PDB file of C-alpha atoms in Angstrom:
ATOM      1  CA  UNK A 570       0.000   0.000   0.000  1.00 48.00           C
ATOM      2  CA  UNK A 571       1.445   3.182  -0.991  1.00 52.00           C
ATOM      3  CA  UNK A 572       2.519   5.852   1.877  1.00 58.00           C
ATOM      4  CA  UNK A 573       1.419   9.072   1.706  1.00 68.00           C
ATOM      5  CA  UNK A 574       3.587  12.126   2.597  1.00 83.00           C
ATOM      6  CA  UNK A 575       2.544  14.326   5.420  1.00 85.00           C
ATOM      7  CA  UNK A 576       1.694  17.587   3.731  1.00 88.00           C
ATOM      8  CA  UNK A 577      -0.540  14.727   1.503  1.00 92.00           C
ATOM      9  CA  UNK A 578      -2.325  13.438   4.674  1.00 93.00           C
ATOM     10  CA  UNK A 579      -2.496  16.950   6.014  1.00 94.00           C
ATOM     11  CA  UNK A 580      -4.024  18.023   3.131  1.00 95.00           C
ATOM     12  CA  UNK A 581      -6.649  15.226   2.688  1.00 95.00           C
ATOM     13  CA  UNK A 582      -7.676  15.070   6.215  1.00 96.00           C
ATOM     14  CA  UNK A 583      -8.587  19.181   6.111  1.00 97.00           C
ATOM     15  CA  UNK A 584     -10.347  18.662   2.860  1.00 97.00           C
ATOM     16  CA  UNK A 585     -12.539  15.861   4.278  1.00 95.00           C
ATOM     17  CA  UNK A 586     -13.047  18.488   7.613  1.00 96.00           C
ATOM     18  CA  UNK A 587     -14.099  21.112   5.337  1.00 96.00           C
ATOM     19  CA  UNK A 588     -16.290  19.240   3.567  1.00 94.00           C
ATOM     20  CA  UNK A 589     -18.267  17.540   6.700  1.00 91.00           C
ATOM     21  CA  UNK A 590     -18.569  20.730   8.231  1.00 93.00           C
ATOM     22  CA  UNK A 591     -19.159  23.267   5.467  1.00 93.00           C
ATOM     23  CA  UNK A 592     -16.528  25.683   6.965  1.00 95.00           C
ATOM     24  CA  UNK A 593     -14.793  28.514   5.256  1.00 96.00           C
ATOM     25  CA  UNK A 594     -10.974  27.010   5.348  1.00 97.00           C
ATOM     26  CA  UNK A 595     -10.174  23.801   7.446  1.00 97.00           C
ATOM     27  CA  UNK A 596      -6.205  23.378   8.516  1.00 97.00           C
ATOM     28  CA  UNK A 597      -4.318  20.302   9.732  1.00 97.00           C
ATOM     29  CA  UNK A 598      -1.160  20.835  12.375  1.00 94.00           C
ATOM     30  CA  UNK A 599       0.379  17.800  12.827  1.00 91.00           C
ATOM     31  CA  UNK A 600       4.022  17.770  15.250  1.00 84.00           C
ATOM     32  CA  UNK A 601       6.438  15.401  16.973  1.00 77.00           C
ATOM     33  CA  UNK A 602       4.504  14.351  20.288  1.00 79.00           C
ATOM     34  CA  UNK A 603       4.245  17.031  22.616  1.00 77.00           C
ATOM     35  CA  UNK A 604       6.196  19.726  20.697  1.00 75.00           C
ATOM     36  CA  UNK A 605       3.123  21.896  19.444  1.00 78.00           C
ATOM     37  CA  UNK A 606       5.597  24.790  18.857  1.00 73.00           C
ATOM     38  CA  UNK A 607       7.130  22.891  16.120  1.00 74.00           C
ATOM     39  CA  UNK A 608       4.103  22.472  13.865  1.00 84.00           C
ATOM     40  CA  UNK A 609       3.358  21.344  10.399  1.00 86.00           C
ATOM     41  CA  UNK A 610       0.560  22.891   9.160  1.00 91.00           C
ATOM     42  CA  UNK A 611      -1.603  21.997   5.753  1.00 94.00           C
ATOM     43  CA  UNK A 612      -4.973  24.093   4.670  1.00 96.00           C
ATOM     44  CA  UNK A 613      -7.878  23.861   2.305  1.00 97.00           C
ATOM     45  CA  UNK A 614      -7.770  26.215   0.494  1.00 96.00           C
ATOM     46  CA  UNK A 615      -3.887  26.178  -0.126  1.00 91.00           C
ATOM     47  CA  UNK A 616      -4.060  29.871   0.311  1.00 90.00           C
ATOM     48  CA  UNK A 617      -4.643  29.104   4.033  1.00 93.00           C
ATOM     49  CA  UNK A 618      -1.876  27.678   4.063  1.00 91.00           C
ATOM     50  CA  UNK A 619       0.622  30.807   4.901  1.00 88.00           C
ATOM     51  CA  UNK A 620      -2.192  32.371   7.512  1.00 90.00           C
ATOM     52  CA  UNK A 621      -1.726  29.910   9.127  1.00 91.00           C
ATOM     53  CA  UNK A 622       1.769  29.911   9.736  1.00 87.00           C
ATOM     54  CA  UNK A 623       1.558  33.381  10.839  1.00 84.00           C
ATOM     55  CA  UNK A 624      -0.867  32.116  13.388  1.00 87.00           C
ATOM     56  CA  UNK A 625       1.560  28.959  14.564  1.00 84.00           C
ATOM     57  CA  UNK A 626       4.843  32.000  14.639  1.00 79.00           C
ATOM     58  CA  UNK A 627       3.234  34.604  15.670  1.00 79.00           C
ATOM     59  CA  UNK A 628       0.106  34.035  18.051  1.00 82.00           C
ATOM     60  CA  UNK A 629       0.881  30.275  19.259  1.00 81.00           C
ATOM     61  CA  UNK A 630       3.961  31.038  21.228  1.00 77.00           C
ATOM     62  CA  UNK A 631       2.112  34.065  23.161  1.00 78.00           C
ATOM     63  CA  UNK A 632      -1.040  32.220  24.027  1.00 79.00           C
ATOM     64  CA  UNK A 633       1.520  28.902  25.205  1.00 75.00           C
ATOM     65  CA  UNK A 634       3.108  31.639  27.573  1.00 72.00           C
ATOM     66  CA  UNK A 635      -0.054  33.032  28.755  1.00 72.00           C
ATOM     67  CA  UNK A 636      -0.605  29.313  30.027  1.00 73.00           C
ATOM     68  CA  UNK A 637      -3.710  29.021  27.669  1.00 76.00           C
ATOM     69  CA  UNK A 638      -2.112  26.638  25.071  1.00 79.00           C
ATOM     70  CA  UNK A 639      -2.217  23.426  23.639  1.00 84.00           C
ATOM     71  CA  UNK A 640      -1.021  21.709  26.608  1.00 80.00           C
ATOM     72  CA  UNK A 641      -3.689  23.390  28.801  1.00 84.00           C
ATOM     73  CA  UNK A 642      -6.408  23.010  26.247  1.00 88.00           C
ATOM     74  CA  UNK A 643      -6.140  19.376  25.518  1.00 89.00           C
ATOM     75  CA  UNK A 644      -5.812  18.340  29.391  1.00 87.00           C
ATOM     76  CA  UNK A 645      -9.140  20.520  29.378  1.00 89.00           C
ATOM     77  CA  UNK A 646     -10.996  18.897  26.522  1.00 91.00           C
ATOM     78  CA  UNK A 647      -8.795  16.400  24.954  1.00 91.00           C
ATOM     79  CA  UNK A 648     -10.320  15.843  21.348  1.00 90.00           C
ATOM     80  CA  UNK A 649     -13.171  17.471  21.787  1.00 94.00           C
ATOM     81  CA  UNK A 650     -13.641  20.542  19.775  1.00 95.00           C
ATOM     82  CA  UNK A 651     -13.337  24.067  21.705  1.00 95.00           C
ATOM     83  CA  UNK A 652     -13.191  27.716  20.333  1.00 94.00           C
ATOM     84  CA  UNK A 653      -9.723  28.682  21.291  1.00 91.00           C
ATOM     85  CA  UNK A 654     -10.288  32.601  20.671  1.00 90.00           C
ATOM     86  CA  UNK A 655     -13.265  32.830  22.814  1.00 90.00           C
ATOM     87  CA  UNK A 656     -11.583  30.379  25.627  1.00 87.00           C
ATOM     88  CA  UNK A 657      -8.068  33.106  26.293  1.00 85.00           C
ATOM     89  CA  UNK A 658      -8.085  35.193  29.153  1.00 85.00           C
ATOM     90  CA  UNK A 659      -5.909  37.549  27.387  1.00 84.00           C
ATOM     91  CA  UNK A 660      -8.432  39.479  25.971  1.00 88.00           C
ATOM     92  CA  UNK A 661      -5.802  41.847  24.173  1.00 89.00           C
ATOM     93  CA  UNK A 662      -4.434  39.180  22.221  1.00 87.00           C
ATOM     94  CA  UNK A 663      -7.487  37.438  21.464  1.00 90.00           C
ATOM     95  CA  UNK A 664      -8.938  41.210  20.113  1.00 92.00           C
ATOM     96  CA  UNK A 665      -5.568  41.601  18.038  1.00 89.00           C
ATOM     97  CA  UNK A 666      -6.267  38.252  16.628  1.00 90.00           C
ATOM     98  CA  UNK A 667      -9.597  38.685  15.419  1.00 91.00           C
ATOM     99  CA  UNK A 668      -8.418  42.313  14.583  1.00 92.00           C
ATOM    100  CA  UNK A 669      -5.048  41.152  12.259  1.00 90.00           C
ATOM    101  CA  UNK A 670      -6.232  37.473  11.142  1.00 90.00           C
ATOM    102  CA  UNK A 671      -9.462  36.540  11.150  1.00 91.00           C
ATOM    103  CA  UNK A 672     -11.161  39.954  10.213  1.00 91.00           C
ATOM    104  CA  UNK A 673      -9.616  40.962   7.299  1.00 92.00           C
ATOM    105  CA  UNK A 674     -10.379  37.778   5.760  1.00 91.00           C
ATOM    106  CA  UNK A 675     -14.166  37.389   7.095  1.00 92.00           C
ATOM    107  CA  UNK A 676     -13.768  34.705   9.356  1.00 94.00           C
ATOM    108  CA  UNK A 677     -15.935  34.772  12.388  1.00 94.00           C
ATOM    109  CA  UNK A 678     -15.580  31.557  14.303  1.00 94.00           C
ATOM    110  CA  UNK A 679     -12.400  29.276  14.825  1.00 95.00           C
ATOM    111  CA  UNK A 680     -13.054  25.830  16.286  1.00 96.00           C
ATOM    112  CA  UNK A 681     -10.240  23.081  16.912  1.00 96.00           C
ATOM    113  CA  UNK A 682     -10.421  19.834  18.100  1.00 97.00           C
ATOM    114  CA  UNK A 683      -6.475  17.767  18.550  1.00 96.00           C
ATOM    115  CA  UNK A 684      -5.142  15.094  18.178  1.00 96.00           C
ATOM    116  CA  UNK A 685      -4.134  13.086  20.744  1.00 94.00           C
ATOM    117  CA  UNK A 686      -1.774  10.087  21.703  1.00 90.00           C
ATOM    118  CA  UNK A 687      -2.684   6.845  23.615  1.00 90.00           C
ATOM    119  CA  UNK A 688      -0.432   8.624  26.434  1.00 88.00           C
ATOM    120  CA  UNK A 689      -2.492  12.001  26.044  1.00 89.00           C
ATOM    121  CA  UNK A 690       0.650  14.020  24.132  1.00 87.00           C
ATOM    122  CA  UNK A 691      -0.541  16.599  21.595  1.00 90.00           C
ATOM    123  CA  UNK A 692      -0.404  15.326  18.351  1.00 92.00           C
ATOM    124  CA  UNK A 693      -1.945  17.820  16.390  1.00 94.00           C
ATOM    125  CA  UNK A 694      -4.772  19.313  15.610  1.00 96.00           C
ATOM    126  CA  UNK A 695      -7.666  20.216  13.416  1.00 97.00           C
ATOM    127  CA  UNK A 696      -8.729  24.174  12.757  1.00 97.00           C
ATOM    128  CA  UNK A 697     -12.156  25.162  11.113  1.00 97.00           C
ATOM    129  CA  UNK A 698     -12.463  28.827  10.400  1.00 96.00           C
ATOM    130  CA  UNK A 699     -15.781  29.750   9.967  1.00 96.00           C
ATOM    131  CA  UNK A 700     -18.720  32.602   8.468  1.00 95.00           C
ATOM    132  CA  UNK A 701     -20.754  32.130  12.380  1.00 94.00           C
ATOM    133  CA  UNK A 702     -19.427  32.658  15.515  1.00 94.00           C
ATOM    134  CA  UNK A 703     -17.799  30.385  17.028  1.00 94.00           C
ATOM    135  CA  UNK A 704     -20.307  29.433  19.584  1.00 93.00           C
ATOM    136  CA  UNK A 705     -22.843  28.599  16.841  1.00 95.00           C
ATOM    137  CA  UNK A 706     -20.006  26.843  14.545  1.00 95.00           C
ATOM    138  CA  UNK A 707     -19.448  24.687  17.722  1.00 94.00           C
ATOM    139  CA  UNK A 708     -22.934  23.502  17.777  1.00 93.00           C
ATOM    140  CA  UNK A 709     -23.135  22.535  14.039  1.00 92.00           C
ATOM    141  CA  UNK A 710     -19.436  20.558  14.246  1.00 94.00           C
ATOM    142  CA  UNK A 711     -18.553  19.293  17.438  1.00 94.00           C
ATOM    143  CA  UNK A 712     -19.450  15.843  17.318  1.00 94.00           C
ATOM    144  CA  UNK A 713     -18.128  15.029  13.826  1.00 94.00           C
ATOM    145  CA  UNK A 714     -14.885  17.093  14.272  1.00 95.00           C
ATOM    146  CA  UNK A 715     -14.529  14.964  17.307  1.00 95.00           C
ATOM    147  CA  UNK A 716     -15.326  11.919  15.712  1.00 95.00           C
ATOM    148  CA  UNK A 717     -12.657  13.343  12.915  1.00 95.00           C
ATOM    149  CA  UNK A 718      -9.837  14.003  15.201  1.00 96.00           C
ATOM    150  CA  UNK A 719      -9.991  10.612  17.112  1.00 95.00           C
ATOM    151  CA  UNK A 720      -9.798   8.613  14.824  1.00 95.00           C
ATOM    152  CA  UNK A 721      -7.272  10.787  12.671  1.00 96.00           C
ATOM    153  CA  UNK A 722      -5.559  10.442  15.760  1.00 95.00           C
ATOM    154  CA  UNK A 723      -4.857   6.781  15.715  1.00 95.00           C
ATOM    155  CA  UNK A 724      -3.726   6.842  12.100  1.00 93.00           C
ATOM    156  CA  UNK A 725      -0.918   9.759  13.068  1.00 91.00           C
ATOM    157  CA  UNK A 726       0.349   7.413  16.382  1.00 90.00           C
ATOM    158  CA  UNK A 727       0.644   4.783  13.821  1.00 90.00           C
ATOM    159  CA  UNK A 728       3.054   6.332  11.706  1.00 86.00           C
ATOM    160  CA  UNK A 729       5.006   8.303  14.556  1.00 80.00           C
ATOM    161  CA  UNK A 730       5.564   4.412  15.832  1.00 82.00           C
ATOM    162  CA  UNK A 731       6.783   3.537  12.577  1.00 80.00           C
ATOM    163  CA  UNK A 732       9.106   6.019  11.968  1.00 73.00           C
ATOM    164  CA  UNK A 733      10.214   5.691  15.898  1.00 69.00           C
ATOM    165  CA  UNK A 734      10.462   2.005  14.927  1.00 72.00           C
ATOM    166  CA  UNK A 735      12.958   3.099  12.045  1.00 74.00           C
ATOM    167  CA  UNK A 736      15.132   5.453  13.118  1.00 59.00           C
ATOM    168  CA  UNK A 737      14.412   8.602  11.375  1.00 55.00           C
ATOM    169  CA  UNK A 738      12.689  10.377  14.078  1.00 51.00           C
ATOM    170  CA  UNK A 739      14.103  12.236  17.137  1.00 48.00           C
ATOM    171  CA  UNK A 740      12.761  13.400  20.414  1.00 49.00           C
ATOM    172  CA  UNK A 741      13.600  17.539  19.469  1.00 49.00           C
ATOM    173  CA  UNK A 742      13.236  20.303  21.997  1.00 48.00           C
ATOM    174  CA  UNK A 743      10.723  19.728  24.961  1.00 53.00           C
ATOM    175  CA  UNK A 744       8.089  22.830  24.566  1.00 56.00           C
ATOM    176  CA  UNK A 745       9.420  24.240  27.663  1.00 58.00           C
ATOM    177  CA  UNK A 746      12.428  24.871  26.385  1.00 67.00           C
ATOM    178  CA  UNK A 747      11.364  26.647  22.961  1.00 69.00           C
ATOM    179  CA  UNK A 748       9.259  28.442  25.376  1.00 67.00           C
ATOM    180  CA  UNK A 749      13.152  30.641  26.178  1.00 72.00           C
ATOM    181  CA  UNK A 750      12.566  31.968  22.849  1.00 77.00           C
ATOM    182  CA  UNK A 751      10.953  35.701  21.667  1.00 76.00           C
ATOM    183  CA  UNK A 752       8.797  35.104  19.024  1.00 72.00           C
ATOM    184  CA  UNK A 753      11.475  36.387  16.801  1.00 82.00           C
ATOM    185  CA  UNK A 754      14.187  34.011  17.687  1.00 85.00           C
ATOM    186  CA  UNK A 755      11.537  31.217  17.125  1.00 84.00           C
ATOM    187  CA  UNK A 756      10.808  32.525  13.337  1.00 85.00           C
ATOM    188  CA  UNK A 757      14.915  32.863  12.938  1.00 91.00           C
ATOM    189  CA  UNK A 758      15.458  29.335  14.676  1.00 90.00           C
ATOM    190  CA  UNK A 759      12.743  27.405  12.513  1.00 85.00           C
ATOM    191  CA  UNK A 760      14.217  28.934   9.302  1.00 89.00           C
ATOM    192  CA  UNK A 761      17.634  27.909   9.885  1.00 90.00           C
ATOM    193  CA  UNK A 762      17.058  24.523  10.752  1.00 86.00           C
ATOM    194  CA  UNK A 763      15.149  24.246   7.869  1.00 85.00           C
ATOM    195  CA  UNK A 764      18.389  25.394   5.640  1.00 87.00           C
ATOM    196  CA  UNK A 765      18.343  29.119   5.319  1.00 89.00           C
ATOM    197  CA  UNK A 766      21.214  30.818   4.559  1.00 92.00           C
ATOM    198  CA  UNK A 767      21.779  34.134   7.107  1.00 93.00           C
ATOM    199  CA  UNK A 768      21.490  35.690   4.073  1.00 92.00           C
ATOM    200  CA  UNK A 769      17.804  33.777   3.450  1.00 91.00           C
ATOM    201  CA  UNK A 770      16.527  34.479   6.840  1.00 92.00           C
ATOM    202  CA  UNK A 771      17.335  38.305   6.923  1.00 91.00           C
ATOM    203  CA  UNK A 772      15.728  38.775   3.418  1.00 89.00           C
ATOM    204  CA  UNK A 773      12.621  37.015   4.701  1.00 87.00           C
ATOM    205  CA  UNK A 774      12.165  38.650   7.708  1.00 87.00           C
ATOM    206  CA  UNK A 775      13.575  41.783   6.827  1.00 85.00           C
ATOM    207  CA  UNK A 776      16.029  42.244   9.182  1.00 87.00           C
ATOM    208  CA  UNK A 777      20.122  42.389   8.449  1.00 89.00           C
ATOM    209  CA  UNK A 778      22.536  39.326   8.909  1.00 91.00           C
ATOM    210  CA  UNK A 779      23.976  41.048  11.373  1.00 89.00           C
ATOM    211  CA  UNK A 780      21.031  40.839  13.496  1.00 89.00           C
ATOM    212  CA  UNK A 781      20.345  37.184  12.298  1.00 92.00           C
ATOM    213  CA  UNK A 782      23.620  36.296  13.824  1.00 91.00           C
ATOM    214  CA  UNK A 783      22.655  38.231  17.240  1.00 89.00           C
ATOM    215  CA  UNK A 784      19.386  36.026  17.197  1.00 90.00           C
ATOM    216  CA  UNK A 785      21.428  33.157  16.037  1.00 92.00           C
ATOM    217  CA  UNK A 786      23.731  33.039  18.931  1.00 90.00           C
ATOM    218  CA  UNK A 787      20.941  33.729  21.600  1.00 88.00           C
ATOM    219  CA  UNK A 788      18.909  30.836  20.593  1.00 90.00           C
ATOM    220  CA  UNK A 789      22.685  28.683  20.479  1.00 89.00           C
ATOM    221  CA  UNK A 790      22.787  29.844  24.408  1.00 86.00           C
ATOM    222  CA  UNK A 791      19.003  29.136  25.235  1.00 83.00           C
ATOM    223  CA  UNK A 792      18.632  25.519  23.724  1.00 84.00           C
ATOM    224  CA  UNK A 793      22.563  24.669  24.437  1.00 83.00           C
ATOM    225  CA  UNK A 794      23.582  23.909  20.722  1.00 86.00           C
ATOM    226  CA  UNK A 795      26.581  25.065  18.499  1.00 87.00           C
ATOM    227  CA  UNK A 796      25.933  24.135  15.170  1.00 89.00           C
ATOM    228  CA  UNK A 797      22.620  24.496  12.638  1.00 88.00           C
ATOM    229  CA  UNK A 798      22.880  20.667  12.556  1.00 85.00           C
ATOM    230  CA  UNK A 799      22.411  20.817  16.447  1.00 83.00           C
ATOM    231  CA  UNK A 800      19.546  23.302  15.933  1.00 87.00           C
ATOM    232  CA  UNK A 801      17.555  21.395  12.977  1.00 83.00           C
ATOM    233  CA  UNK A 802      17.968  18.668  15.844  1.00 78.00           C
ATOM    234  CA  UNK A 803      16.824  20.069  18.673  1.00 76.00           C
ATOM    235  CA  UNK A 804      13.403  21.022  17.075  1.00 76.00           C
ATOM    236  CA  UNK A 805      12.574  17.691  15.175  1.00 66.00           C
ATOM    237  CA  UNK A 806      12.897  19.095  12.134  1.00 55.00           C
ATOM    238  CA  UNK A 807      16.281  16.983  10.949  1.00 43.00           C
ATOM    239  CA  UNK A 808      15.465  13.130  10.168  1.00 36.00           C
ATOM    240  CA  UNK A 809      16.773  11.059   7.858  1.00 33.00           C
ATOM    241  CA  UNK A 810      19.679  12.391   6.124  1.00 36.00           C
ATOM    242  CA  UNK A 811      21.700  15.508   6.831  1.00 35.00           C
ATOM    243  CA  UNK A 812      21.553  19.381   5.947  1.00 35.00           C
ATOM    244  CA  UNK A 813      25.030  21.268   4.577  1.00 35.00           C
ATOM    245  CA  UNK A 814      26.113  23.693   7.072  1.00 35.00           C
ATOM    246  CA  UNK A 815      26.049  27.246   5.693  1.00 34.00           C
TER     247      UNK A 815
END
C-alpha cells in the first residue's frame, strides 16, 4: 500500500473536515509528540496555508506563555472541539487576533479539536475557520470534528511508531524549552534549521545578517547547541539524512 507524505495526509484530512462541516478554510497541524511549537501545518484552500503559519509564529507562542495553550487546552478537553479565541483570558491578544487574522479575511468563528496520543501528548490538531461565531459553529461541528480528530488520531500514532520504529525520528526540543525563545528568535530558529542561509533568513524577515547572527547566537545559548545541525535537531525538524552547514 502506498505511503502518503505528510503535507498529503495533512491536506486530505482538512479537505474531508471542510467538507463535513461546510466551513470557510479547514487546517491540519500535525508535530512530533508534545512539541506543538514545532508544527506542520496543511490548509484547504492552499491559500490558508501561509495564515496559518503566521498564526503557529506569531500568536501560538504568546497564548503557550499566557498558560492558555495546547497543553492546557487538551488536558481541558482532549479531542473534543473548543473555540480557542473565545476560551483566552488575554483578551488583548485574542482582540488583536480577530483584529489582524481573522477579520480581514471574514472569518468569524475558529473551532479546533487535537489530536491526541494513547499517552495524552498533543499530536496535532484540526482548525475550522468559519462565516458564524464560534459558539454557533461549535454547535453545528462538534461531534463530527470529534469523531474526525480521534480517529485521525490513531492513524498519526501509527506512523510516529513507525518512523520511531525506524530510526528517522528524534525526540527535538521539549516545549518548555522553545518556550526561552521571543517570538522572533523562534521565526529565525525554525528557518535555519530548515536550511536558510543568514542571508535567506534576513531577506525574509527583513532584518540584516547582522542581526540574524545576534538572534542566532541567543537561541545557540538558550537551547545549548553550536551548530545548525544541532539546531535542525533540537526542534525535530532533521530526520533522515543531513543538511550542509552554511
Amino acid at each position: 500500500r502506498t505511503i502518503k507524505r505528510a503535507e498529503t495526509w495533512r491536506g486530505d484530512l482538512a479537505r474531508a473536515a471542510r467538507r463535513a462541516s461546510g466551513a470557510y478554510f479547514a487546517a491540519v497541524c500535525t508535530c512530533p509528540p508534545g512539541m506543538f511549537l514545532e508544527a506542520q501545518v496543511t490548509a484547504v484552500p492552499e491559500g490558508f496555508t501561509r495564515m496559518m503559519e503566521q498564526i503557529l509564529e506569531e500568536y501560538v507562542p504568546d497564548i503557550e506563555r499566557c498558560g492558555e495553550g495546547a497543553e492546557g487546552l487538551s488536558a481541558q478537553f482532549g479531542s473534543g472541539a473548543h473555540a480557542p479565541v473565545d476560551l483566552t483570558s488575554n483578551e488583548t491578544l485574542a482582540a488583536r487576533y480577530r483584529r489582524e487574522i481573522l477579520g480581514p479575511i471574514g472569518v468569524q468563528g475558529m473551532v479546533n479539536a487535537f489530536m491526541l496520543s494513547a499517552g495524552k501528548e498533543v499530536l496535532g490538531w484540526i482548525a475550522l475557520g468559519t462565516r458564524e461565531p464560534s459558539a454557533e459553529a461549535l454547535r453545528q461541528v462538534a461531534p463530527p470534528l470529534t469523531k474526525l480528530a480521534a480517529i485521525a488520531a490513531t492513524t498519526l500514532e501509527s506512523a510516529i511508531e513507525l518512523a520511531a520504529g525506524c530510526g528517522v525520528m528524534t525526540r527535538g526540543a521539549s516545549a518548555e524549552r522553545l518556550l526561552r525563545l521571543t517570538n522572533r528568535q523562534l521565526q529565525v530558529a525554525r528557518l535555519v534549521a530548515r536550511g536558510a542561509s543568514d542571508m535567506d533568513v534576513a531577506e525574509r524577515l527583513e532584518m540584516s545578517e547582522q542581526t540574524v547572527g545576534t538572534h542566532l547566537g541567543r537561541i545557540y545559548k538558550k537551547l545549548g547547541v553550536r551548530t545548525r545541525l544541532e539546531l535542525a535537531s533540537q526542534l525535530g525538524i532533521l530526520s533522515s539524512g543531513e543538511r550542509e552547514e552554511n
